[in-house]
Short mmCIF file of C-alpha atoms in Angstrom, two decimals:
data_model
loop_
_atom_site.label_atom_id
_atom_site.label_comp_id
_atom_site.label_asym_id
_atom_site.label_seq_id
_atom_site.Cartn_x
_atom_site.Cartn_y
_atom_site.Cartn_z
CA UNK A 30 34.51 133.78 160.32
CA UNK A 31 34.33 133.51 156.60
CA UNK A 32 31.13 133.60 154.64
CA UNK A 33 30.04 131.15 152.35
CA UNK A 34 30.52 133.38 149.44
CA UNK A 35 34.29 133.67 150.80
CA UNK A 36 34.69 130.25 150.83
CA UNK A 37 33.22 129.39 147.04
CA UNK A 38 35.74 132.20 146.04
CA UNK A 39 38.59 130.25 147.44
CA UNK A 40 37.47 127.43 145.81
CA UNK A 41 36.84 129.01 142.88
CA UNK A 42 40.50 130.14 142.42
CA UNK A 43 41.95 126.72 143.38
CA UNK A 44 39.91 125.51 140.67
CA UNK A 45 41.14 128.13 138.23
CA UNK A 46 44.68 127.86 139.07
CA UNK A 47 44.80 123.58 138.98
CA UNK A 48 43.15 124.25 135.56
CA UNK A 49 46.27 126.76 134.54
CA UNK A 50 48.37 124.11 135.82
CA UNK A 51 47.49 121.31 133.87
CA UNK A 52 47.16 123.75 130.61
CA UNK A 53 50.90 124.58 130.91
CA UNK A 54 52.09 120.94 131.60
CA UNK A 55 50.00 119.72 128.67
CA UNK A 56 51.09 122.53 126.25
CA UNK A 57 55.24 122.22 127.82
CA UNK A 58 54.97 118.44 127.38
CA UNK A 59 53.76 118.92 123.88
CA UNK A 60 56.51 121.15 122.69
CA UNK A 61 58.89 118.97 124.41
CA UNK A 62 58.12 115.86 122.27
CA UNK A 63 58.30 118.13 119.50
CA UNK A 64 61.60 119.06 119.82
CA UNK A 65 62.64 115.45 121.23
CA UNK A 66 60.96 114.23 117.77
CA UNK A 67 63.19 116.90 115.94
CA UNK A 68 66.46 116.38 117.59
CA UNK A 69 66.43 112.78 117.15
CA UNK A 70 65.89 113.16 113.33
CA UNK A 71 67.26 116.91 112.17
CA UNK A 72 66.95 118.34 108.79
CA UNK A 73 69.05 116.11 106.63
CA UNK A 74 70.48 118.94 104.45
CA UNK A 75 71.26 120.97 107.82
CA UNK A 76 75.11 120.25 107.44
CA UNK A 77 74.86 121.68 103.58
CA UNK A 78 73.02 124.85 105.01
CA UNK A 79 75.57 125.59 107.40
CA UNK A 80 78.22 125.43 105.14
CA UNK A 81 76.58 128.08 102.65
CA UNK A 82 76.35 130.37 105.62
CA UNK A 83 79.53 129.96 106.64
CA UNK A 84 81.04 130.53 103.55
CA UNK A 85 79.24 133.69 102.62
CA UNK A 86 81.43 136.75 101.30
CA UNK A 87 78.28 138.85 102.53
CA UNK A 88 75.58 138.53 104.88
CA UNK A 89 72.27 136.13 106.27
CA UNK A 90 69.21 137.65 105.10
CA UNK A 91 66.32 136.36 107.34
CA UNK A 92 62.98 136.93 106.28
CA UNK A 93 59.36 135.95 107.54
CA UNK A 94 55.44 137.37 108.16
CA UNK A 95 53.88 137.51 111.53
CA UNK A 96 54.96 134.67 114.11
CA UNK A 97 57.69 133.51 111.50
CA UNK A 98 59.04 136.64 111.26
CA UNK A 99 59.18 137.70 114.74
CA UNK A 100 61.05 134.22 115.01
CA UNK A 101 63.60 135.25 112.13
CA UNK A 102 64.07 138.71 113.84
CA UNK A 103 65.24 136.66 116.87
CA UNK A 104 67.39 134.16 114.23
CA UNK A 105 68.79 136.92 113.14
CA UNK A 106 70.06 138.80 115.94
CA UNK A 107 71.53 135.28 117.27
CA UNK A 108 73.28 135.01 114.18
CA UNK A 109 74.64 138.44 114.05
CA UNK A 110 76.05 138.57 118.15
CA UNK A 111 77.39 135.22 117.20
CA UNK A 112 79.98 135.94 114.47
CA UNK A 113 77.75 135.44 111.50
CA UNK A 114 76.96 138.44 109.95
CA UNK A 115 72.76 138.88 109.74
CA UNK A 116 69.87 141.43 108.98
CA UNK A 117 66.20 140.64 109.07
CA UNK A 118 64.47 142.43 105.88
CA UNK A 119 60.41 142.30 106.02
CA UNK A 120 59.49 140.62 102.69
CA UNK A 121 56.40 143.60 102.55
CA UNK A 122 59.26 146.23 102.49
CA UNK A 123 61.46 144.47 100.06
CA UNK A 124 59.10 144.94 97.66
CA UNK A 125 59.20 148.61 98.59
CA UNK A 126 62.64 149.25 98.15
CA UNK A 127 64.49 147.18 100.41
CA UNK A 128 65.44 144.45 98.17
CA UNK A 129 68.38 146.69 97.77
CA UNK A 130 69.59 145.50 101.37
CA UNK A 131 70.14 142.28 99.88
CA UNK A 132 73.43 141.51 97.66
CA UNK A 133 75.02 138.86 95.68
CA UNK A 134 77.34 137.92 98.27
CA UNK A 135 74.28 136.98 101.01
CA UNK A 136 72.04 134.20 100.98
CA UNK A 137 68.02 134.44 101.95
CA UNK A 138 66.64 132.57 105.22
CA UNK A 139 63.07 132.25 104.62
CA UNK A 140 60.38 131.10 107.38
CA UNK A 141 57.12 130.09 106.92
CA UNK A 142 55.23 126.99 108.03
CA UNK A 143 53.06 126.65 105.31
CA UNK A 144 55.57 127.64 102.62
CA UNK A 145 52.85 129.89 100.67
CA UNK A 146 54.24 133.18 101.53
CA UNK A 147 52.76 135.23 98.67
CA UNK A 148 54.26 138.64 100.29
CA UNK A 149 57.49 136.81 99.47
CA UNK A 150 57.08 136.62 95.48
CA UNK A 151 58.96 139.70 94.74
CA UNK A 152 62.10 138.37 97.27
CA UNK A 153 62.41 135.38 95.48
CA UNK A 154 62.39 136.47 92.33
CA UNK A 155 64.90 138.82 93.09
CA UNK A 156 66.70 135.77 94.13
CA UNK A 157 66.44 133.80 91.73
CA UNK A 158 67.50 136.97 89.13
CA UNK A 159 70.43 137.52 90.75
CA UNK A 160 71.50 134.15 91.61
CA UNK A 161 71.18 134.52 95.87
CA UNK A 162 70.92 131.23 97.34
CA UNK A 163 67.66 130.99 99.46
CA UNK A 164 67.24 128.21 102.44
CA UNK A 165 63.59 127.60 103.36
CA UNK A 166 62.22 126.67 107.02
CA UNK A 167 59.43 125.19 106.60
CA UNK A 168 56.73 122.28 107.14
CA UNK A 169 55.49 122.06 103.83
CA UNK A 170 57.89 120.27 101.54
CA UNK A 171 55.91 120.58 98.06
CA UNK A 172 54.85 124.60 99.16
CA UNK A 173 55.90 127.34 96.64
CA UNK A 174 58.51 128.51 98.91
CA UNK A 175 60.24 124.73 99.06
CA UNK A 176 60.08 124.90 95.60
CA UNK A 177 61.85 127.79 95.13
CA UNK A 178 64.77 126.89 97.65
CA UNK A 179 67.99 125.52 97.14
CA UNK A 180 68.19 124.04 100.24
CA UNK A 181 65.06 123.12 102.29
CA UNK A 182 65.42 122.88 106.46
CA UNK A 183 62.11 120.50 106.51
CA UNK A 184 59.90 121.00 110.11
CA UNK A 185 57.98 118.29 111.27
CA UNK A 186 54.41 118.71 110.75
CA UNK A 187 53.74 118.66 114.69
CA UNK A 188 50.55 118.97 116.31
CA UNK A 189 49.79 123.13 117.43
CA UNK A 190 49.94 123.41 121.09
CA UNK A 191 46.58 125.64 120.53
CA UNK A 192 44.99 122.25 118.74
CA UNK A 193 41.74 124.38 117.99
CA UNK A 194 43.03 127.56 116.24
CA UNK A 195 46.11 125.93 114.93
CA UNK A 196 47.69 129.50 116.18
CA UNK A 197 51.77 129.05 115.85
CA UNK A 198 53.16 127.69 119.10
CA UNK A 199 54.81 123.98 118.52
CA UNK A 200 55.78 125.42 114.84
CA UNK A 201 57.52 128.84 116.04
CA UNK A 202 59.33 126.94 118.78
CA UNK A 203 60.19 124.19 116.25
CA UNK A 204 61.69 127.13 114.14
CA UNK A 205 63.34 128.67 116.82
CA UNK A 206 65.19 125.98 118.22
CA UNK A 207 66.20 125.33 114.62
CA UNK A 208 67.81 128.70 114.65
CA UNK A 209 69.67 128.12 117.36
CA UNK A 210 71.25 125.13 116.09
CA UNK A 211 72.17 126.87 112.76
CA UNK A 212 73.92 129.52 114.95
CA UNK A 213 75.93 127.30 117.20
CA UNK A 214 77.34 124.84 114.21
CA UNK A 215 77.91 128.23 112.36
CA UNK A 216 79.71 129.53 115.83
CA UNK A 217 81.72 126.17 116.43
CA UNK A 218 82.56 125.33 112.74
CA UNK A 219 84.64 129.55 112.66
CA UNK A 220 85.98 128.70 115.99
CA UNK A 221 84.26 131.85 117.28
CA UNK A 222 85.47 132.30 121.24
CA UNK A 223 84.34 134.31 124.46
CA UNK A 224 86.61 137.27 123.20
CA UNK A 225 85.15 137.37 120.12
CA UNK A 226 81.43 137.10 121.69
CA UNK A 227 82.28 139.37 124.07
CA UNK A 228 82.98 142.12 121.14
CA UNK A 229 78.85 141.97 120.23
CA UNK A 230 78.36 141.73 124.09
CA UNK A 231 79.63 145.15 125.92
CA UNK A 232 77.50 146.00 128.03
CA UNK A 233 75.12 144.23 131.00
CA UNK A 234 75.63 141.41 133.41
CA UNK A 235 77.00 139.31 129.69
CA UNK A 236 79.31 141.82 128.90
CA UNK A 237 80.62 141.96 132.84
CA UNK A 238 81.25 138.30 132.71
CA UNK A 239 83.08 138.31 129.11
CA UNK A 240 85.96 140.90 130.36
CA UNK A 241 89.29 140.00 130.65
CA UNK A 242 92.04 140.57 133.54
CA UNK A 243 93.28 142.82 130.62
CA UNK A 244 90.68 145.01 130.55
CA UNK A 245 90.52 145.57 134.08
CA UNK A 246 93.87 145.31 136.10
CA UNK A 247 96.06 147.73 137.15
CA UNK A 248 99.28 148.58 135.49
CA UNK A 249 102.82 150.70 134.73
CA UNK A 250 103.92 152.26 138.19
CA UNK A 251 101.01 151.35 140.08
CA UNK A 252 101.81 147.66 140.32
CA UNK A 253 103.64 147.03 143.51
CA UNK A 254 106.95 145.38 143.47
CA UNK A 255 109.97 145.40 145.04
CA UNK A 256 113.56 142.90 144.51
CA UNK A 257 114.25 140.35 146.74
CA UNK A 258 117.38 142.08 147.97
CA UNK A 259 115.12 144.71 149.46
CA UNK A 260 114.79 145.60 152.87
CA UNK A 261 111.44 144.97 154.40
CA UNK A 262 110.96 148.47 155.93
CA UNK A 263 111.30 149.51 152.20
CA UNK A 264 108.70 146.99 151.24
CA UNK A 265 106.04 147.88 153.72
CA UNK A 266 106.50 151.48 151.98
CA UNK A 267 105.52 150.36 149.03
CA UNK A 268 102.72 147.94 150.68
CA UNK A 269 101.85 151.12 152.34
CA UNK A 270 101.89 153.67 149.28
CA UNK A 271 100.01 150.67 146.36
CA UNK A 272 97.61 150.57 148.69
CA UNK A 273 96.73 146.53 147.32
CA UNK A 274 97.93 145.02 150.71
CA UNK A 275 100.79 142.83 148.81
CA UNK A 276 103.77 143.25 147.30
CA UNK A 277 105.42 141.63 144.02
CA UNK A 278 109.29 139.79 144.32
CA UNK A 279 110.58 140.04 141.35
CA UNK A 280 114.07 138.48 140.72
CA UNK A 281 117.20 139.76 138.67
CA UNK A 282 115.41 138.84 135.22
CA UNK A 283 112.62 140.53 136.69
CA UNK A 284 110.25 137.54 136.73
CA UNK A 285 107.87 137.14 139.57
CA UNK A 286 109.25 135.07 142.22
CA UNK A 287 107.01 135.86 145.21
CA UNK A 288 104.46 137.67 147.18
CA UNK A 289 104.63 139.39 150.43
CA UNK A 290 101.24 139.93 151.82
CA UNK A 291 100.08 140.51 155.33
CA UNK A 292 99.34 137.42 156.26
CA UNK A 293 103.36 136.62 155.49
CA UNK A 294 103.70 140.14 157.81
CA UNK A 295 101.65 138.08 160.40
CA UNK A 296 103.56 135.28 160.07
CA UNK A 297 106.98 137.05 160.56
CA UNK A 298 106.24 139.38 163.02
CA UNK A 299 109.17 139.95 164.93
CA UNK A 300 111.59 142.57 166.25
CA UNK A 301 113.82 141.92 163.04
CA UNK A 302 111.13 142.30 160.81
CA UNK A 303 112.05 145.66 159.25
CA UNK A 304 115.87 144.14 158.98
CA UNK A 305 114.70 141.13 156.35
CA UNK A 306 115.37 140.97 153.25
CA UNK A 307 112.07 140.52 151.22
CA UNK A 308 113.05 137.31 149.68
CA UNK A 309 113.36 135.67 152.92
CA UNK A 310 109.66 136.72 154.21
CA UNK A 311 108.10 136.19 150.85
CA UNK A 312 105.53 133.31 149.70
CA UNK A 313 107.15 131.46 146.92
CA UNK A 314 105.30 130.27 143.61
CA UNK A 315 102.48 132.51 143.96
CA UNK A 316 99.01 132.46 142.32
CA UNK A 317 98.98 134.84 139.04
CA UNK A 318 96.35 135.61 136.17
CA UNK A 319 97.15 136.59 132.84
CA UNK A 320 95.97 139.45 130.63
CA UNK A 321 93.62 136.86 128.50
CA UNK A 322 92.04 135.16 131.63
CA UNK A 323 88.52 135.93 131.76
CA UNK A 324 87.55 138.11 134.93
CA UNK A 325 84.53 135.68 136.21
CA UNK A 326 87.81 133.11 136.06
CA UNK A 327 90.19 135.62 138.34
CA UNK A 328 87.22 135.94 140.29
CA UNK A 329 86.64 131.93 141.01
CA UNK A 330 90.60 131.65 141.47
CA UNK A 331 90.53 134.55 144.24
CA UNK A 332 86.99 132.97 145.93
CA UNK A 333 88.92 129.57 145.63
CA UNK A 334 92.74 130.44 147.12
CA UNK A 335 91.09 132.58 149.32
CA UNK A 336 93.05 135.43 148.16
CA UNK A 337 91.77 139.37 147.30
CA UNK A 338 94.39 140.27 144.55
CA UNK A 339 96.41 138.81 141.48
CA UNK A 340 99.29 139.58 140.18
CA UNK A 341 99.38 139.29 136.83
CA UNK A 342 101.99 137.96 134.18
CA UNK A 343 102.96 137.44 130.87
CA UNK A 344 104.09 134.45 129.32
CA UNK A 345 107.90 134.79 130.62
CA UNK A 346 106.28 135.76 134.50
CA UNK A 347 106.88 139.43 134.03
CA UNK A 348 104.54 141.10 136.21
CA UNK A 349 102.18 143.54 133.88
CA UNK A 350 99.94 144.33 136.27
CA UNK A 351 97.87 144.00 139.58
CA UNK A 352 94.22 142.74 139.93
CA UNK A 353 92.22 142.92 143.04
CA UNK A 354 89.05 141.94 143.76
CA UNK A 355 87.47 145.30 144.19
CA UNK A 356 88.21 145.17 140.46
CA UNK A 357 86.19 143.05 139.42
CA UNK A 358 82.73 143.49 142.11
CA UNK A 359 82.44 147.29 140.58
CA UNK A 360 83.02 145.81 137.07
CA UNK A 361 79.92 143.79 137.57
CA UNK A 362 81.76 140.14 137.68
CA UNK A 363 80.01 138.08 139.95
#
């Protein structure tokens, strides 16, 4: 039997955990009207700020203190792994020597809620020296830094989710999502594509999921095929030998013009088998991939069809190469 004591402490912890609860519902719902508030009525010069970046012969500089520049850290490594080339620079060290990071060609992203950034004086004035464009984020439009801007990104003065230290919480997710948005008009407006994302994006579970058939089929002599003309006791050699459980038909042009796999062995089993000619056991019009296909795509095509390997093409049905499935499970593509 429990003991009173046992049973207040399981109380007490019900207690504590409804109270978490309702903390992170209040504070979620509170963010989320913030950002409802600031997607239904964005920056208006947002359009004008994207089209600075994205006409820059040099870099984003993005630059903050404490929360804000944590945030711009993050802005900036968005910006940089998608196609816009960015650096964070610490406004404190700028005035220490790495103002020299910063050149003609780039433009300044400044964050800061209150816009009264004094560790940013020397930045801006090396700005406004060298004629560098500087955008502001920020919630104060009359602050120094808004003053100082060409182009002001305006934050909504929304409540703190920690209403009685006013520590950042609405504000840095206000300025986060903001980056975001900047990133993705800068990524659509340049076209930018899963091949050139997957360039910043290598490695990891990302980087599995971003390589092409390309990168990992099989190709030159160990691509199985055989001419329709060809016996099948030949064929089942090189079934045999590839060791990818199908075979390639190509015709006289050397296009692809079939498959032979085993279920088309099951299906044909017979005591003339080995006397066929290829092109009469072989499945017509068969699935293929080409080089530029992503590999998570191959993959869906094989789970879909049913299938463990692709042949794949270029644009005239040439066979280049051989993909199985194998392939892509040790490349990580899931």
């Amino acid at each position: 039997m429990s003991s009173p004591a046992d049973d207040a402490a399981v109380h007490a912890s019900a207690d504590v955990s409804a109270d978490v609860s309702a903390v992170a519902a209040r504070v979620l719902a509170l963010e989320a009207r913030a950002l409802a508030d600031f997607a239904a009525a964005p920056p208006p010069r947002l359009a004008e700020a994207v089209a600075l970046m994205a006409g820059l012969a040099g870099r984003v500089i993005v630059t903050g203190v404490g929360k804000s520049g944590h945030v711009g850290r993050k802005i900036a490594a968005t910006l940089a792994s998608t196609g816009t080339p960015a650096s964070f620079v610490h406004p404190t060290e700028a005035s220490h020597g790495d103002l020299g990071m910063i050149g003609r060609d780039d433009a300044v992203l400044v964050l800061s809620k209150s816009g009264e950034l004094r560790e940013a004086s020397d930045l801006l004035h090396y700005c406004r020296r060298f004629g560098i464009k500087v955008i502001a984020i920020t919630a104060r439009a009359g602050s120094s830094l808004a003053r100082a801007a060409d182009i002001v990104l305006a934050l909504p003065d929304a409540p703190e989710a920690c209403g009685e230290t006013s520590a950042p919480t609405t504000s840095t997710t206000l300025q986060m999502a903001l980056g975001d948005a900047l990133a993705v008009a800068l990524l659509e407006s340049r076209g930018f594509t899963a091949a050139d994302f997957k360039v910043f994006h290598p490695g990891g579970k990302l980087g599995a999921l971003l390589k092409t058939v390309g990168d990992l089929m099989h190709a030159g002599d160990e691509v199985p095929l055989a001419a329709a003309a060809t016996p099948m006791a030949d064929t089942l050699l090189i079934m045999t030998q590839k060791r990818f459980g199908c075979v390639g038909v190509v015709d006289a042009q050397g296009c692809l013009s079939g498959v032979v796999t085993d279920g088309d062995l099951r299906r044909n089993m017979g005591a003339d088998l080995l006397a066929r000619s290829t092109g009469e056991v072989m499945t017509r019009a068969p699935r293929t991939a080409h080089a530029r296909m992503l590999a998570s795509q191959a993959l869906k095509l094989m789970n879909d069809t049913r299938i463990t390997a692709l042949f794949v093409v270029d644009d005239d049905m040439k066979p280049v190469g051989i993909i199985h499935v194998h392939d892509l499970l040790r490349a990580g593509v899931m």
